[in-house]
Every structure is written in C-alpha cells, then in structure tokens.
mmCIF file of C-alpha atoms in Angstrom:
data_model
loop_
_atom_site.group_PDB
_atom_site.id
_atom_site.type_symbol
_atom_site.label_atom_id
_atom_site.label_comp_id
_atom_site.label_asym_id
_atom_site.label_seq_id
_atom_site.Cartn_x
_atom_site.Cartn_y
_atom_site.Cartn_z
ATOM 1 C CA UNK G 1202 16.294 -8.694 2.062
ATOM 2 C CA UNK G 1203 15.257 -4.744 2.022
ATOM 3 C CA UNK G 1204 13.189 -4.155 4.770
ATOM 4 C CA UNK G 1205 11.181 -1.440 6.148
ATOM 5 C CA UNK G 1206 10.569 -0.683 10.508
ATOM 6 C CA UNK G 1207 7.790 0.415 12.126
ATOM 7 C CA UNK G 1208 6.680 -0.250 15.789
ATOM 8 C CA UNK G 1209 3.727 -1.814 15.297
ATOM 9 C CA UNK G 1210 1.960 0.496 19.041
ATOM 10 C CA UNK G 1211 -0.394 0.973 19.518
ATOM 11 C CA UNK G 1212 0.965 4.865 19.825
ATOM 12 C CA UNK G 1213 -1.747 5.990 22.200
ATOM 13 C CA UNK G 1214 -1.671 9.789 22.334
ATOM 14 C CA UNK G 1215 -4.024 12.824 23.822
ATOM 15 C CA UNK G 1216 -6.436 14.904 21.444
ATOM 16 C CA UNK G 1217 -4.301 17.634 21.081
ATOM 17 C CA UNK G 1218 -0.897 16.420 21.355
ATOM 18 C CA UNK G 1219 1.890 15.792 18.407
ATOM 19 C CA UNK G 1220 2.222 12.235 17.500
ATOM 20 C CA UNK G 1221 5.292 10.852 16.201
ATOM 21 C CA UNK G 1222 5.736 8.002 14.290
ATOM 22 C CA UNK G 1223 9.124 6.364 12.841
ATOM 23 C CA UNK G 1224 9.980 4.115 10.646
ATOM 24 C CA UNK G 1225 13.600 2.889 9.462
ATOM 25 C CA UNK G 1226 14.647 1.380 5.643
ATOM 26 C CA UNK G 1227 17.730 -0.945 5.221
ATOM 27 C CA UNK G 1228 18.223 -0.053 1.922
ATOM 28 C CA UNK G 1229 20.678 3.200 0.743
ATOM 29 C CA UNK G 1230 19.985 3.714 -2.606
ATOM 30 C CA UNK G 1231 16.210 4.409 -1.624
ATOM 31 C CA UNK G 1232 14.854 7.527 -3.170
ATOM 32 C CA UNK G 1233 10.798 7.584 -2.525
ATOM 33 C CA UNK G 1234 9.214 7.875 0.702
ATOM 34 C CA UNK G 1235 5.604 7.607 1.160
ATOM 35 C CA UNK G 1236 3.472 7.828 4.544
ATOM 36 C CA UNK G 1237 -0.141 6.053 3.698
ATOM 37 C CA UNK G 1238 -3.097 5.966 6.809
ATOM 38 C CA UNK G 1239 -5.495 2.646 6.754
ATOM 39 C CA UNK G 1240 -8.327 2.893 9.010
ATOM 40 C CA UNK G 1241 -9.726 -0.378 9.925
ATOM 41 C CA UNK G 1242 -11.483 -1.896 6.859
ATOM 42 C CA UNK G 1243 -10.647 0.648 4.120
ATOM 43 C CA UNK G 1244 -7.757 0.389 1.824
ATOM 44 C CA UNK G 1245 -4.671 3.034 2.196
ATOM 45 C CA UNK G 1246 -4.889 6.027 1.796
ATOM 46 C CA UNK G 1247 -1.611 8.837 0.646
ATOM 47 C CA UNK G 1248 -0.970 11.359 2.895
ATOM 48 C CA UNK G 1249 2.352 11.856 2.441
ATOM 49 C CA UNK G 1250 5.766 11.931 0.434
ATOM 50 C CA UNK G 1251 8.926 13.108 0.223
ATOM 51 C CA UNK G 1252 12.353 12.520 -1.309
ATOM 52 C CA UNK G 1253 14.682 15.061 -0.201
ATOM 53 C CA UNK G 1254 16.088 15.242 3.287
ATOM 54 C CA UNK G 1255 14.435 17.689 5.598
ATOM 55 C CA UNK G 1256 11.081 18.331 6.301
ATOM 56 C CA UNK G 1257 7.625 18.451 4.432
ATOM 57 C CA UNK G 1258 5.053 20.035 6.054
ATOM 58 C CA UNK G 1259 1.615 19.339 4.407
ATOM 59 C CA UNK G 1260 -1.192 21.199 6.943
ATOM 60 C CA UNK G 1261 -1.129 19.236 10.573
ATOM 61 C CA UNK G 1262 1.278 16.953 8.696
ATOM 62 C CA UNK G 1263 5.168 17.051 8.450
ATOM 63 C CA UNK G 1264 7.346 14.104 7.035
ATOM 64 C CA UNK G 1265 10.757 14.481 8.020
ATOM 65 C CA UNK G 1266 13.390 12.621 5.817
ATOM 66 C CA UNK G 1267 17.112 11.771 7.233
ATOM 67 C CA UNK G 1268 18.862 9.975 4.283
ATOM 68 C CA UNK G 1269 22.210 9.588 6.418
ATOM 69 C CA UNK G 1270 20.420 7.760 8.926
ATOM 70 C CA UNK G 1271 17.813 5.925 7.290
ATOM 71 C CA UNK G 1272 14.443 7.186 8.859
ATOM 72 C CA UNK G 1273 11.663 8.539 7.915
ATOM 73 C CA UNK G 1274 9.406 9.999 10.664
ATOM 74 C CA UNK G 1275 5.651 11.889 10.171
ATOM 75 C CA UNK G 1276 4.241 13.896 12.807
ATOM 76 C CA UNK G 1277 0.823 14.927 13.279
ATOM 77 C CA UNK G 1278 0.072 18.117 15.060
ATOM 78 C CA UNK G 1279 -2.818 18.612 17.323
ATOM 79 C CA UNK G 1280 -4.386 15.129 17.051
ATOM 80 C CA UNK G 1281 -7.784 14.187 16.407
ATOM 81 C CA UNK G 1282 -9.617 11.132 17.528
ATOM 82 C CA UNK G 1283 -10.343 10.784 13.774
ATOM 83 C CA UNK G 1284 -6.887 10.586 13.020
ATOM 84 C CA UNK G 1285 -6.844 6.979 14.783
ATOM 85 C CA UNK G 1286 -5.764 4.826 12.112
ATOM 86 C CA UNK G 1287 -2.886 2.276 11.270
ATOM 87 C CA UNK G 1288 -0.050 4.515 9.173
ATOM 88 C CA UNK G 1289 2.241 2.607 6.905
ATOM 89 C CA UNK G 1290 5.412 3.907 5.699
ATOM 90 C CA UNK G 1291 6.473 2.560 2.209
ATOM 91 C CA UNK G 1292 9.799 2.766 0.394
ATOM 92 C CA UNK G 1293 10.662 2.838 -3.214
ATOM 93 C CA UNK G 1294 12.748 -0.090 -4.240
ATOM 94 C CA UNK G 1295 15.769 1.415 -5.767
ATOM 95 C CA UNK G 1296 14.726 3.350 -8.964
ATOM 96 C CA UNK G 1297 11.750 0.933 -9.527
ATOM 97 C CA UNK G 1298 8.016 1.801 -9.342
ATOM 98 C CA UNK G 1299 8.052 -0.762 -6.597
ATOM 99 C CA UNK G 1300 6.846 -0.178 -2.578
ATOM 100 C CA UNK G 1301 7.892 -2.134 -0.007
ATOM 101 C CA UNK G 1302 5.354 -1.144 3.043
ATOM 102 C CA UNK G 1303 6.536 -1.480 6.842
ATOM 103 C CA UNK G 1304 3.911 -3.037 8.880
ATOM 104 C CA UNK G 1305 2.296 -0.116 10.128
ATOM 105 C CA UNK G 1306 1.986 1.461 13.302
ATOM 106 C CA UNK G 1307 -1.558 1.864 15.051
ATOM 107 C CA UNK G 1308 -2.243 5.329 16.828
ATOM 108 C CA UNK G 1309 -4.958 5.962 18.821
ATOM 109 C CA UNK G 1310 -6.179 9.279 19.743
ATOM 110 C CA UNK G 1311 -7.934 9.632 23.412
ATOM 111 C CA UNK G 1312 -10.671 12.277 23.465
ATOM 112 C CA UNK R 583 -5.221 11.394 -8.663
ATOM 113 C CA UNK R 584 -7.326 8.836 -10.757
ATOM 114 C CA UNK R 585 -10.824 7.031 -9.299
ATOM 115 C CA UNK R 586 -9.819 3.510 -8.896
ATOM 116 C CA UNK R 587 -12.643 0.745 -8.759
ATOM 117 C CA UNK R 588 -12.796 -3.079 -7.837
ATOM 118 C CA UNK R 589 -15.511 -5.601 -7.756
ATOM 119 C CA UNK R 590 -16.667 -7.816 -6.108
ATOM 120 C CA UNK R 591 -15.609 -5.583 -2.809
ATOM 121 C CA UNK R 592 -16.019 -8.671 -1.103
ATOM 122 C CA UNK R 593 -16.617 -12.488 -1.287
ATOM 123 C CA UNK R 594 -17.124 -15.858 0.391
ATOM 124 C CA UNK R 595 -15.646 -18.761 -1.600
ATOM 125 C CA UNK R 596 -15.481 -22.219 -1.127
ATOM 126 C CA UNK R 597 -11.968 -23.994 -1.289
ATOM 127 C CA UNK R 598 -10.863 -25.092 -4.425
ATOM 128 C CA UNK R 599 -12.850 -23.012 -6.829
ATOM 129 C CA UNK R 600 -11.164 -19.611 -8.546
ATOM 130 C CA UNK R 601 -12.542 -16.319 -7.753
ATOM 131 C CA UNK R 602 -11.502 -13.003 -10.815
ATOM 132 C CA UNK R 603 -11.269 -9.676 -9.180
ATOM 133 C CA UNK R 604 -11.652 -7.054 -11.636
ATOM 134 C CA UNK R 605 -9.831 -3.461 -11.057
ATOM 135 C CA UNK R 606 -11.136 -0.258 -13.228
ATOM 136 C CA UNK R 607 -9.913 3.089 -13.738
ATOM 137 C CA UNK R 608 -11.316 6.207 -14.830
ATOM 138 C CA UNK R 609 -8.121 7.022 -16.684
ATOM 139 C CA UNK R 610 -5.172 5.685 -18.641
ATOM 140 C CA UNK R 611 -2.695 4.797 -16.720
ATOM 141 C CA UNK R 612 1.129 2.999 -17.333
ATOM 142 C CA UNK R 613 1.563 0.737 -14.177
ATOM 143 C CA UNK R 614 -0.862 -1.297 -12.015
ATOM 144 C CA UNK R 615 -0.013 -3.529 -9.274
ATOM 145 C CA UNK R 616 -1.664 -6.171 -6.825
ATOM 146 C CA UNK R 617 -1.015 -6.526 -3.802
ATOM 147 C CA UNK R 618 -2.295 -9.065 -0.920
ATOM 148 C CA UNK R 619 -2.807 -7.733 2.797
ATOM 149 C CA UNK R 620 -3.298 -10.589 4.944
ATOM 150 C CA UNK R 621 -5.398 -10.005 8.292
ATOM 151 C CA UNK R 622 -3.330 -8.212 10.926
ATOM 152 C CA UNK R 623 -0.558 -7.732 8.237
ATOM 153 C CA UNK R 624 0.526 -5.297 6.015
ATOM 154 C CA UNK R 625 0.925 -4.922 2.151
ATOM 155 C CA UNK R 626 2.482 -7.692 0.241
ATOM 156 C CA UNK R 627 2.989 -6.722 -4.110
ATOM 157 C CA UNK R 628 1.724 -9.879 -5.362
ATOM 158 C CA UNK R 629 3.065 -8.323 -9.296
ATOM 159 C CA UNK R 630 3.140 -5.750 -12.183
ATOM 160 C CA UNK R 631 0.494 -5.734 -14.288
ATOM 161 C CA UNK R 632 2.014 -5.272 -17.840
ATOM 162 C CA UNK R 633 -0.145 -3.946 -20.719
ATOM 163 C CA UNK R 634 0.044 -6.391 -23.181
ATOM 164 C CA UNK R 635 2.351 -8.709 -21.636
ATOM 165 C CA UNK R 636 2.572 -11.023 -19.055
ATOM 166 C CA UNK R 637 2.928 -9.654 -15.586
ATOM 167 C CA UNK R 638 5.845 -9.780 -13.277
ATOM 168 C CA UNK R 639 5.342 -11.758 -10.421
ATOM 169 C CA UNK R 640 7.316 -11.365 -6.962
ATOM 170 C CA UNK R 641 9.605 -13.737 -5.122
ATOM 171 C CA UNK R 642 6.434 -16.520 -3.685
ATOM 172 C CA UNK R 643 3.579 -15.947 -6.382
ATOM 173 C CA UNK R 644 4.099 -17.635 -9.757
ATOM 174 C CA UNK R 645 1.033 -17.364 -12.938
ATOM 175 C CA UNK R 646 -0.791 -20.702 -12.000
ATOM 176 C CA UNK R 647 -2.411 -19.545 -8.897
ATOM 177 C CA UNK R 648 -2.495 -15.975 -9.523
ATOM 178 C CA UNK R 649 -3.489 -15.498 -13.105
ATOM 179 C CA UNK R 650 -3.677 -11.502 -14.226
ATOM 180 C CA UNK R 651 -4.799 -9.893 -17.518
ATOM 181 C CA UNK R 652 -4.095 -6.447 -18.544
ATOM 182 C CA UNK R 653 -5.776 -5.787 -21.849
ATOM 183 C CA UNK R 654 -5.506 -1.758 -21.670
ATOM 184 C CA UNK R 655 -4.515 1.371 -20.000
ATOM 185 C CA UNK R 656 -7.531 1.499 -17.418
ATOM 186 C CA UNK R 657 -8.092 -2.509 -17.048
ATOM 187 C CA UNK R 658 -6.447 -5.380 -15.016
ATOM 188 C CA UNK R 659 -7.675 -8.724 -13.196
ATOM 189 C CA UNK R 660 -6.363 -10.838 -11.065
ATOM 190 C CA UNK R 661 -7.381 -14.377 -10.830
ATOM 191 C CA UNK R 662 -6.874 -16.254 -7.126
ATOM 192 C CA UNK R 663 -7.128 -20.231 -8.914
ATOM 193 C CA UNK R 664 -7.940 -23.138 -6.650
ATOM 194 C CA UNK R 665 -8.621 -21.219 -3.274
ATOM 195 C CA UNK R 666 -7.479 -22.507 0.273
ATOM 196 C CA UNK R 667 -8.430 -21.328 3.566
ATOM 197 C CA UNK R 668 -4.930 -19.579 3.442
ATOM 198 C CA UNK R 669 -5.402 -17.014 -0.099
ATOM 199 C CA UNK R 670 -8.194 -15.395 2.667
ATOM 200 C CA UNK R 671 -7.339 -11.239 2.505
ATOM 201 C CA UNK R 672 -7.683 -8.614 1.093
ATOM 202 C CA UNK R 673 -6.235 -8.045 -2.642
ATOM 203 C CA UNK R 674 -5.838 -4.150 -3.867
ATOM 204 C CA UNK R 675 -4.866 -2.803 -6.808
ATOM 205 C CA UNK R 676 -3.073 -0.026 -6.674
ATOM 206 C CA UNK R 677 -2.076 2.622 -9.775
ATOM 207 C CA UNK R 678 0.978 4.197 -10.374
ATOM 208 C CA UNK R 679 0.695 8.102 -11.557
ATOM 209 C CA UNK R 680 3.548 10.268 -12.177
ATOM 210 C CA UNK R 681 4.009 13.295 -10.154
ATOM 211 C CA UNK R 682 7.578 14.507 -11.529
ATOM 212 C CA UNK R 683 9.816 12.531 -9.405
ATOM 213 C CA UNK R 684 8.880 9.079 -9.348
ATOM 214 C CA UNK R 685 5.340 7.212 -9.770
ATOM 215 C CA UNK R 686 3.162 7.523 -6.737
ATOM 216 C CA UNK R 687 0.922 4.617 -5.865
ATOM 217 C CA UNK R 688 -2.894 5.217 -5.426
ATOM 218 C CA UNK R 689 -4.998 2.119 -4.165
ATOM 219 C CA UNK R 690 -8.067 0.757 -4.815
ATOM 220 C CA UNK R 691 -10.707 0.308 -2.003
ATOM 221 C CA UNK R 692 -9.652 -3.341 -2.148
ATOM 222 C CA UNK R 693 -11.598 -6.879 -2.317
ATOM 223 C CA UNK R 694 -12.166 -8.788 0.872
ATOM 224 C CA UNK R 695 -12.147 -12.529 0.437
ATOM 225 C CA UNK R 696 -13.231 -14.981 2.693
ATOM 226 C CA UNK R 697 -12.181 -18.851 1.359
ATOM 227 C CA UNK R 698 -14.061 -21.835 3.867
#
C-alpha cells in the first residue's frame, strides 16, 4: 500500500515566523511532488511542485525535496494569518498521472 | 492553468435516489479525474475519466454506483447511483495539464453533497 505522511497539527505558528511542514512517501520510484493549500470549504488549490532534489523557492514559498530519504517538506516564510489553511502534500504514483494525497496538515497563523 | 467548473456546487439528496455532477472546462484537455473527500478527510481518486471509453475505477469504486461519461476533451460526469447517508462529501474533478515533466492536477471548486 503506497502511502503518503503528514501530521495532521494543528501547526500553530506566530505571524511572522517560518512554518514548516513535512510529509514522508513510502514509495521509491516516486517522481512528482506537489504541495496543494485547502482552506476550509474550498477545493485545493497548487502552490507547489517539484521533482528534483533540493530546493524550490517560489516567493514566501520553498519546497524542499530529499529523494534519499523520502520527504518532502514546504516552508512558508513570514506567515500570514491568511495563510491558515489545511496543506496537502500529494505524490505521483510511479510514472502514472495518478496523486495519492497525505491527509493534510492544518496551520494556523496567530496574529 | 485551465478554468474548471462543476454544478450543482452543492446538494441535499434523499437516500436512494442518484444525483449527476457535471464538470466543464474552458479547454481541451487529455485526463480528468474524480475524486471523493470525505468530511475531516483528505482526497480519495474515485477514477480516470477516459475520452471515449470507459473509465478506470480505483481499488473500492466499481461502474454501478459511480457511473461517469466522458464524451469530449472539456466534458465529464459522474453519477453517485442509489445514495446512502455514507456517499455524503465532497466530489472534485480535477484536470490534468502538462507542464513538461509530468501532468499537474488542477481541481475543480468541488460539489458538496449532503444524502439524509
């Protein structure tokens, strides 16, 4: 069964601060990478993706990508209270167009 | 990345009776997919909708009870048949585009259904 981590937080963190948020994949030959933010009551929305390891920075966004290990993190740099949201990390299924989504992890920016 | 539409965006139904959620887009594109998100969970890819052949259903959803049609490029519904208290989520359809290295998925705003 290929399976996708997250901590399901919440991640409470102060406007301001970096938030980090992990999420682990069981399976190797995983090539796709995809961050997605759902705020209560909307559908998901892309913020992120990457494929190689290292990091992709995208404005307050960076993914970070260790292959070797398995992870995927994506930190957000000087939170907002609007970035309080449930993030999702999603995996390509081997070289199929398929995603198989972790179960999200809430954050929650004080003001 | 293409403008993805649903109706109804949401609906109360009464057990037993079939509800079609209909999922438009402003462009051609080669893969669609539904996918279930039960409350509190996350995404769950109900199946592949094929133009011009039947979808491919996932491990847990077979053709009776979740009926899809996928006459073109920018067309696709998805039939939930003989509703229980337990088919109550939301269904999205989400779009696959390609962006060089692999197709990235785009999602509707999704269809909230209520079954009593």
């Amino acid at each position: 069964q290929k399976e996708v981590e997250q901590n399901s937080g919440p991640l409470s963190v102060p406007e301001g601060a970096i938030a980090s948020l992990n999420c682990t994949y069981s399976d190797r030959v995983s090539q796709s990478f995809f961050w997605y933010r759902q705020y209560s009551g909307k559908s998901p929305e892309l913020i992120m993706s990457i494929y190689s390891n290292g990091d992709k920075e995208d404005g307050r966004f960076t993914a970070q990508l260790n292959k070797a290990s398995q992870y995927v993190s994506l930190l957000i740099r000087d939170s907002q209270p609007s970035d309080s949201a449930t993030y999702l990390c999603a995996v390509n299924e081997d070289s199929s167009y398929k995603l198989i989504f972790g179960s999200g992890t809430r954050l929650l920016v004080r003001p | 990345s293409a403008v993805i539409s649903q109706k109804p965006s949401r609906d109360i139904c009464q057990r037993g009776t079939s509800l079609t959620i209909q999922c438009q887009v402003d462009s051609q594109v080669t893969m669609m997919f539904w996918y279930r998100q039960q409350p509190g969970q996350s995404l769950t890819l109900i199946a592949t909708a094929n133009q011009g052949s039947e979808a491919t259903y996932e491990s847990g959803f077979v053709i009776d009870k979740f009926p899809i049609s996928r006459p073109n490029l920018t067309f696709s519904t998805l039939t939930v048949s003989n509703m229980s208290p337990e088919d109550s989520s939301i269904y999205l359809c989400s779009v696959g585009e390609d962006r060089g290295v692999t197709d990235t998925q785009y999602f509707g705003p999704g269809t909230r259904l209520t079954v009593l």
